[in-house]
Each structure stands twice: as structure tokens, then as C-alpha cells.
XYZ file of C-alpha atoms in Angstrom:
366
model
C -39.163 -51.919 -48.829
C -37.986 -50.317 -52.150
C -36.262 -53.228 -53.475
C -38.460 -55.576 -52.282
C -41.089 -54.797 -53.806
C -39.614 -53.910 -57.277
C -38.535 -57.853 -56.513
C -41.397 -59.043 -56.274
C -43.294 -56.680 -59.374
C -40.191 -57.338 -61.902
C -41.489 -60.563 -61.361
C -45.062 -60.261 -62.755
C -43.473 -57.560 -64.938
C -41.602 -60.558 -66.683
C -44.458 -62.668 -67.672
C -46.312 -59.453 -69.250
C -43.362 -58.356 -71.079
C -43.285 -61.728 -72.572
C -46.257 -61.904 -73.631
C -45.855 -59.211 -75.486
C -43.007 -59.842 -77.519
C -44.624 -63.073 -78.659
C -46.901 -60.421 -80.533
C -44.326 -58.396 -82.363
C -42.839 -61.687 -83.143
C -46.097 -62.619 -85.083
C -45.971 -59.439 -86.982
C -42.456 -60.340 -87.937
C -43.632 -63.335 -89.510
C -45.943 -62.003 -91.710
C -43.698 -59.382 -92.975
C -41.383 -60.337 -96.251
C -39.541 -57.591 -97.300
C -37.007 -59.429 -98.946
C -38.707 -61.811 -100.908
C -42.373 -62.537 -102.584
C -42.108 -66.519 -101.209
C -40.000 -66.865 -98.102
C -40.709 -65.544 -94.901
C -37.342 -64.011 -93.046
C -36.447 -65.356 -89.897
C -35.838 -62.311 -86.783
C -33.907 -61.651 -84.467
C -34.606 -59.204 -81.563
C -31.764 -56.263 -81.228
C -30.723 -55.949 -77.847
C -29.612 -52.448 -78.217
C -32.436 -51.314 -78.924
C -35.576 -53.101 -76.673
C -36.104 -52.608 -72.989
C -38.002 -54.325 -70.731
C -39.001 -52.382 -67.674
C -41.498 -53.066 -64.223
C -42.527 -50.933 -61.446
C -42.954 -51.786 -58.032
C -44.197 -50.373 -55.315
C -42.842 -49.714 -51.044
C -45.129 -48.685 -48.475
C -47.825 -48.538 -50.468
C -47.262 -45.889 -52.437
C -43.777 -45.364 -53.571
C -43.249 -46.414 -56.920
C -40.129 -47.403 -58.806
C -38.696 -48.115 -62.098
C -36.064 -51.062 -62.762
C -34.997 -53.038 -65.572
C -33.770 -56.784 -66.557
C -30.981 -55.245 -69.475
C -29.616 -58.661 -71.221
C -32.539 -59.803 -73.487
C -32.265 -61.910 -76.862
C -34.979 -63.458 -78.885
C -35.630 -65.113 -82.135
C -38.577 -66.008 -84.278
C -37.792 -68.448 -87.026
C -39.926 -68.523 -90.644
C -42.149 -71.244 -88.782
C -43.061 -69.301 -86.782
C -41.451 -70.819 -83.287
C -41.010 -67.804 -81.061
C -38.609 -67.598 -78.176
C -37.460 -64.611 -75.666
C -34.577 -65.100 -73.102
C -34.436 -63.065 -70.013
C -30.895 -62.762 -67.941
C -32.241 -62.545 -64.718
C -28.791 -61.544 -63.145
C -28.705 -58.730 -65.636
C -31.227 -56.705 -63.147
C -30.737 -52.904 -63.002
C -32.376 -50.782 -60.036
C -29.732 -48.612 -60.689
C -27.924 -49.670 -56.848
C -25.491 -52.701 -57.017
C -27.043 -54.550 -53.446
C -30.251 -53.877 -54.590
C -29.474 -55.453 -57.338
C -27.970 -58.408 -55.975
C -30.771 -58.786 -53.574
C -33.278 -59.510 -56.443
C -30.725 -61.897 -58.106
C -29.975 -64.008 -55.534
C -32.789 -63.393 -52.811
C -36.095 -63.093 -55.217
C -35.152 -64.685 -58.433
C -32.500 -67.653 -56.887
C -30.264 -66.900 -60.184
C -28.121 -69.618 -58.941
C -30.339 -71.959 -59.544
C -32.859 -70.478 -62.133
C -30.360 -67.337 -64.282
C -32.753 -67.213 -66.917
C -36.701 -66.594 -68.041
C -38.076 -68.034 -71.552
C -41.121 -66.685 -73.778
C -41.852 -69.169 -76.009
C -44.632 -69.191 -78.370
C -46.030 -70.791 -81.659
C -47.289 -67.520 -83.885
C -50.031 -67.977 -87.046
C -48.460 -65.484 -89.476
C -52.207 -65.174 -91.140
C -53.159 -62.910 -88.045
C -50.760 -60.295 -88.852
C -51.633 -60.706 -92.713
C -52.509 -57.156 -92.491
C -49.465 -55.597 -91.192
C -47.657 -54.141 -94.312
C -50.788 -52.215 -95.176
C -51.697 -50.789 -92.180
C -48.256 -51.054 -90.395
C -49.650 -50.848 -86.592
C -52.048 -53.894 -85.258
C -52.702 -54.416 -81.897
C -53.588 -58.052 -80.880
C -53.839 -61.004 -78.098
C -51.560 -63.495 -77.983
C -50.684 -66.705 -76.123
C -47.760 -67.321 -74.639
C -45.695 -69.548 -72.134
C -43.577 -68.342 -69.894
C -40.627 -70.280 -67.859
C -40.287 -68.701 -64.705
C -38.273 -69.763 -61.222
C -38.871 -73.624 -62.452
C -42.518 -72.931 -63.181
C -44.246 -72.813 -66.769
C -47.452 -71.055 -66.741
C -49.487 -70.426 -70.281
C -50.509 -66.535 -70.150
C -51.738 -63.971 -72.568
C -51.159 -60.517 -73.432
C -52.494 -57.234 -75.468
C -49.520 -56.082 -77.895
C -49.305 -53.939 -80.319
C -47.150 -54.735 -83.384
C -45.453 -51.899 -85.777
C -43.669 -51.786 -88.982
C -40.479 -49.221 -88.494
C -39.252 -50.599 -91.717
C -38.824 -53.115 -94.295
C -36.685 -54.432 -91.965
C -37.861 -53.542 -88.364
C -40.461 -54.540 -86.468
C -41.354 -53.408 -82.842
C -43.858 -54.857 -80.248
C -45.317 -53.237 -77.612
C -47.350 -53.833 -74.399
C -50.316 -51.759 -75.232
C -50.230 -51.266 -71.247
C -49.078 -52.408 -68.193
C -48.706 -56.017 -67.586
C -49.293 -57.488 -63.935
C -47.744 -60.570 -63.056
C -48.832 -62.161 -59.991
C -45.497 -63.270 -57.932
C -47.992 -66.147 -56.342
C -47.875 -67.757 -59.640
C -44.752 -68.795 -59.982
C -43.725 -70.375 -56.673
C -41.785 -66.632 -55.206
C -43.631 -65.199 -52.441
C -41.430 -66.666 -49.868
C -38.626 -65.489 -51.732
C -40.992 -62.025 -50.787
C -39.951 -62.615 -47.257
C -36.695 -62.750 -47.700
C -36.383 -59.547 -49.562
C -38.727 -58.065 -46.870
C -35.839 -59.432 -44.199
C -32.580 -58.206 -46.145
C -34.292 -54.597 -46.402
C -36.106 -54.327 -43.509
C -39.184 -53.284 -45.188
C -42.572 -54.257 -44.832
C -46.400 -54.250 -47.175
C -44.337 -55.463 -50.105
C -47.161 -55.432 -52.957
C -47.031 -59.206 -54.558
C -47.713 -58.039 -58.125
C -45.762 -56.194 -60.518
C -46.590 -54.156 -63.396
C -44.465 -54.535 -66.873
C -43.805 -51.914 -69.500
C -41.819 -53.072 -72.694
C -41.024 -52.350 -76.782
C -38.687 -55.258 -78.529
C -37.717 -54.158 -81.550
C -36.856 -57.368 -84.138
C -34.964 -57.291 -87.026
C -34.797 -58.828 -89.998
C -32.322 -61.923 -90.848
C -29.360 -60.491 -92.669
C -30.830 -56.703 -92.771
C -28.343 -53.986 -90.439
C -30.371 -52.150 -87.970
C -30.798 -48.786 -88.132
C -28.458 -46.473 -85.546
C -31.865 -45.546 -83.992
C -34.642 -47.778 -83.633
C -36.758 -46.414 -81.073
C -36.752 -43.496 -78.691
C -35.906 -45.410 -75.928
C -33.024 -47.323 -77.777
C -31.262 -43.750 -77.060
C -31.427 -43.839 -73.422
C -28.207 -44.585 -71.848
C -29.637 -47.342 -69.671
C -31.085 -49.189 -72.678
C -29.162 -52.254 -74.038
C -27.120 -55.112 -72.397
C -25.052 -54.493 -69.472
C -22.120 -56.334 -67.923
C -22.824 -58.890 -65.451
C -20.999 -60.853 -62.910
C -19.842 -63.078 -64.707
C -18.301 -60.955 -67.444
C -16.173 -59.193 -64.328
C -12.467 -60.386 -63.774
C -12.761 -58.512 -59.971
C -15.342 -56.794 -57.738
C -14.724 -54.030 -55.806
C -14.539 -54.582 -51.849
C -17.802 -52.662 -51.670
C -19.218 -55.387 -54.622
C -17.896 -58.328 -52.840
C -19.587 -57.418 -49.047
C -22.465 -56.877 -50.732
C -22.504 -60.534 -52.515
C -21.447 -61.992 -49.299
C -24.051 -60.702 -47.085
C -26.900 -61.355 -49.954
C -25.801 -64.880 -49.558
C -25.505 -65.096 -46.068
C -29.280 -64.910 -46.514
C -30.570 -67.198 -49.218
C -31.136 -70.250 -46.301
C -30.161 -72.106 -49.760
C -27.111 -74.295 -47.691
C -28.655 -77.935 -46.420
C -28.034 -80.566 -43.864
C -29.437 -83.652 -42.675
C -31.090 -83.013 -39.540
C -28.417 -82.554 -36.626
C -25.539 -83.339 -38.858
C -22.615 -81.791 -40.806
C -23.115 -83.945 -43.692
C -24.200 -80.897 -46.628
C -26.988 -81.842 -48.731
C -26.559 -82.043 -52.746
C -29.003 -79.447 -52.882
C -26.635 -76.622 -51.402
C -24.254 -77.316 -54.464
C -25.782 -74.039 -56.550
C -25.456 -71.813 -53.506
C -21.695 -73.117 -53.039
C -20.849 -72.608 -56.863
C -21.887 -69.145 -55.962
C -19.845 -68.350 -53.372
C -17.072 -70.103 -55.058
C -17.083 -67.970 -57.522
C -17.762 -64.870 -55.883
C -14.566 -65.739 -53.777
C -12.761 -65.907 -57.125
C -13.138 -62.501 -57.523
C -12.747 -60.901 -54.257
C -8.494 -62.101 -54.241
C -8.076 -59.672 -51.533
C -10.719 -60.488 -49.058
C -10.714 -63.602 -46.190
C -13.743 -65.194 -45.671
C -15.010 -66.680 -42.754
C -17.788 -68.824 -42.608
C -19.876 -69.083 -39.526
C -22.327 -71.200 -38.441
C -25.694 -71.211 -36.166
C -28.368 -73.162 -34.902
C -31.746 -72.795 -33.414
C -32.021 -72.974 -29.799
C -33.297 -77.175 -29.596
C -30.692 -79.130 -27.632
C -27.840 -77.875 -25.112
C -25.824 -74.794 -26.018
C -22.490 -76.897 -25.735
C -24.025 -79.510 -28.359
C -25.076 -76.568 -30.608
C -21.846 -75.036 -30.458
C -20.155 -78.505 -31.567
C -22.256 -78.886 -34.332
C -22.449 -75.340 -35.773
C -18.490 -75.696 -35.975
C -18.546 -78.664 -37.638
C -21.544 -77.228 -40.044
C -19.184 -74.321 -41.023
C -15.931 -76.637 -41.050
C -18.350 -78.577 -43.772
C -18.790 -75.551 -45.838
C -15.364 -74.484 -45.707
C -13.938 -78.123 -47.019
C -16.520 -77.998 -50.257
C -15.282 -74.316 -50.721
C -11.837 -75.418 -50.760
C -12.530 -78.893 -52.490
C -14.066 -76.120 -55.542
C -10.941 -74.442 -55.422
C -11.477 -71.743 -53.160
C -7.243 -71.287 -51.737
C -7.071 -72.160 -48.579
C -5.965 -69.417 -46.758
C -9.283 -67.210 -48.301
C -10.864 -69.694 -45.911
C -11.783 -69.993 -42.322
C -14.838 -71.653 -40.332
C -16.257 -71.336 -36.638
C -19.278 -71.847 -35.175
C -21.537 -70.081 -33.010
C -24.243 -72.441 -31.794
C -27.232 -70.245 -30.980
C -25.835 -67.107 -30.353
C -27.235 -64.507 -32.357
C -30.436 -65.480 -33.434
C -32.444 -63.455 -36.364
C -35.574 -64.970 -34.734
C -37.463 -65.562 -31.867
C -36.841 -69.773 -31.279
C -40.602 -70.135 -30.917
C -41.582 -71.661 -34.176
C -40.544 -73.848 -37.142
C -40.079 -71.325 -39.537
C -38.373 -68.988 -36.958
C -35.892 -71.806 -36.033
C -35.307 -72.551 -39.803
C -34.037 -68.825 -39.966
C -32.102 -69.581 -36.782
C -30.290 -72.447 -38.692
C -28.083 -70.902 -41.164
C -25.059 -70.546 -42.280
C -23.504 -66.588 -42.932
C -20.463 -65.494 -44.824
C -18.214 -62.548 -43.944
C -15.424 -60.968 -45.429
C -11.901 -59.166 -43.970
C -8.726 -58.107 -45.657
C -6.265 -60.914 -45.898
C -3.171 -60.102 -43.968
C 0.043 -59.512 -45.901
């Protein structure tokens, strides 16, 4: 229920904490230290802004995560723009982690979120004089494949000629709903076995920008010296995973219901590609491991004819693995038919479940 629901708030905690960089952008804008005609352009330092959101299990637990890899820009123009890694995620616990990347956020398909903005520099006119404004700003944000026009409370301050931070004045809730992820909810709700998942989350965050060709200061903002503040490694910046890393990936995936076929055929849709790159490359970096892919069905049809065509499902999988240059013998495929089910075979959605394709892992043999 825990991760779930931080899922589901870092979500709406997202589209707040965009919102409210757009603002300190603006202030940016206005501010010319350097010269009496030209406007700099910023940049936002990583080291030194967080984004955070809190969710909430069983209705009354609350917990703190972040998304770590941020960058941003605002140019003289005033064209503002703030990238979120999504697979940068930090509960602090690796499957949790992983759960929210590929379960909640579909990072295989959609890795990033994007502020963007257009800031007037003549509302923050008043900045260098009185150095803190608080404001309301519009804002887009890009979210799971969905753009949505929002607006947030910030407050902008001058730290220094050179240094500007912005602020969410308070909490930010971002309604999951919004952008296309409460069945994504579900899922999370599945993996942890947790149920009353709260659909909204509630975003905290201060980006500090600096100034083009200016050095930031070794500490920006109280937060900045926090050891969990700043970018973090990611997956793809890993050579290996650790065994415990890799079963964790593998069962995450096992779960994403993101692998296609026609209807009772072996012939994988184009959509599964994403999911497959995925795994390929998860694969990549578990050298050690075997994995076997397995498939199921849903309980329609004779068990013998379910059995065929699960093995041939899973056969299917294994080829594009192989054809994406998984080796070989990391590879092997059987099928299970309907054994097994996660569901009850009693309606559409609980057959869907029952359709799937899973992916385990054992040492390879010497």
C-alpha cells in the first residue's frame, strides 16, 4: 500500500512541482545582474533543487519520496522548460522503486515529464528590490502522453546576483485521474498487495536557477546539503545489477500486461516492442542469471489448446529477445496454459490478467 500510493501522489506531486518552477523561472528573467540591457539566460542546478511528494497507505500513513534527476532552462525570451527523469525515482527501497518506474509511470514508454512555459519578465519587474515575490503562474505539463495546462502559487527569491530559487508556496495536488494513470493504480495496488490507494498526490519543491556563465555557490539552499539531494545514478548508467536488482526488475515486469498478441495467436504485437527493449536490456545486465519466460492464458477454450498456445506465446517472446541480442543460452520459454491464474476467469478484465506473460530468473549453470 506504501508504494502504491506514493505512485500514484508523485504523480500529482509532478504537475505541482512544475508549476512552480515555471515561477522562479520568471523571476530569473527579470533579474540582470550582469548587464544594464541583456537579460541572462538560466539554468537550473541539479545539485542543489529537489522535488519531493507524499503519499499516503491505508489512509493514514504518509510518506516522503523523490524524482532526483531534474534539469531546466529558461532562455532571455523567456521560453521556460523543466525535465523530469521519471526512472530517477527514490523511495529510498530499490523494488519500490522499480514498481513506480515501470508499473505507475510506464518509463519504458514515457522516461520523462516536461514543464514548459512562456514567462512575461514585467511580472517579476519587482524582484531585485524586494527580492521575494510570490505569484501564479501557468504552466503545461507533459505527463504519461498527456498535456494538461495547470497553474500554481510560487514564490520566487533572489539568493544572489546570480541565484534564483522558486518555491511551491505549499503543497501541490495532482490528480492521478488527469493524466490517463489510475489503472496503472491497480497495478501498483496488485504488485504490493495493498489496498485504499489515495489517487492524489501532494508536491513539495525549491529549484534553485543559476545564472548563464555565473559558478554556483557550494551551498545554495538548506536542502542542497542533504545527502539525498541531487542526481542519482540510474539504470541505465549501471554496467551490472546485483542478483537482488535483477529479480526485482524481472518480477516488476512480469506485471506491466505491456506484452501483446492478436487474439489466440503467437504473432507479438508492435506495441510490446518498449516492454521487450526493457527486458532486453535488463538481461544485459544480469550476465549471470537464466531467464525463463513463461506463458498463460485465461481459462476460454480446452486446457490442451491453451497449453499449445501459451508455449508458442512464450517461444514468441523468447525469439524477439534473442533476435535483440539477448545470448541464447540466457534464454528459455514454456508455457503453462491456465494454470496459475492471478484471477478469478469470470470477467474480461480478470481474464486479461489471466493472459500474460511472466519472467523469472535462475543462475546459469557453469
Amino acid at each position: 500500500m506504501f508504494e502504491v500510493v506514493a505512485f500514484c501522489r508523485k504523480v500529482r506531486a509532478k504537475a505541482g512541482a512544475f508549476g512552480l518552477v515555471l515561477a522562479a523561472l520568471l523571476g530569473l528573467l527579470v533579474f540582470e545582474p550582469h548587464a544594464a540591457n541583456a537579460a541572462p539566460n538560466w539554468t537550473l542546478d541539479p545539485d542543489a533543487s529537489v522535488l519531493t511528494y507524499q503519499s499516503v497507505k491505508k489512509n493514514t500513513i504518509v510518506e516522503t519520496n523523490k524524482i532526483r534527476n531534474i534539469t531546466g532552462t529558461l532562455s532571455a525570451a523567456g521560453d521556460a522548460k523543466v525535465t523530469f527523469d521519471l526512472n530517477s525515482v527514490d523511495t529510498g527501497v530499490d523494488l519500490r522503486n522499480v514498481r513506480m518506474r515501470f508499473l505507475f509511470f510506464e518509463t519504458f514508454k514515457y522516461p520523462t515529464a516536461e514543464l514548459t512555459a512562456k514567462v512575461d519578465p514585467a511580472a517579476f519587474a519587482d524582484l531585485p528590490a524586494k527580492r521575494r515575490i510570490k505569484a501564479s503562474l501557468p504552466f503545461r505539463l507533459s505527463l504519461h502522453g498527456v498535456d494538461k495546462d495547470l497553474e500554481a502559487s510560487v514564490v520566487v527569491t533572489m539568493i544572489s546576483d546570480t541565484q534564483v530559487s522558486v518555491a511551491s508556496e505549499a503543497p501541490v495536488a495532482v490528480h492521478v485521474e488527469d493524466f490517463g494513470l489510475l489503472p496503472n493504480v491497480d497495478k501498483l495496488q496488485q504488485a504490493a498487495n495493498v489496498t485504499n490507494i489515495v489517487p492524489t498526490a501532494s508536491v513539495s519543491f525549491d529549484f534553485v536557477f543559476v545564472a548563464e556563465g555565473s559558478k554556483p555557490a557550494a551551498v545554495q539552499t538548506v536542502a542542497a546539503g542533504a545527502a539525498d539531494v541531487g542526481p542519482v545514478a540510474t539504470d541505465a548508467a549501471k554496467a551490472n545489477f546485483s542478483d537482488e536488482e535483477c529479480l526485482n526488475r524481472f518480477a516488476v515486469l512480469s506485471r506491466t500486461g505491456a506484452i501483446y498478441f492478436r487474439p489466440a495467436s503467437a504473432r507479438l504485437d508492435a506495441k510490446s516492442r518498449p516492454l521487450l527493449t526493457e527486458v532486453e536490456g535488463v538481461v544485459g545486465k544480469c550476465p549471470t542469471l537464466k531467464v525463463e519466460v513463461s506463458g498463460y492464458t485465461d481459462s476460454d477454450g480446452s486446457p490442451e489448446a491453451n497449453k499449445a498456445l501459451s508455449e508458442r506465446r512464450a517461444q514468441a517472446v523468447s525469439d524477439a529477445l534473442i533476435a535483440g541480442g539477448v545470448p541464447r543460452q540466457q534464454i528459455s520459454a514454456a508455457g503453462h496454459g491456465e494454470e496459475s491464474p492471478v484471477a478469478a476467469n469470470d470477467t474480461p478484465k480478470n481474464k486479461a490478467l489471466n493472459r500474460r506473460i511472466e519472467f523469472s530468473a535462475t543462475k546459469l549453470a557453469n
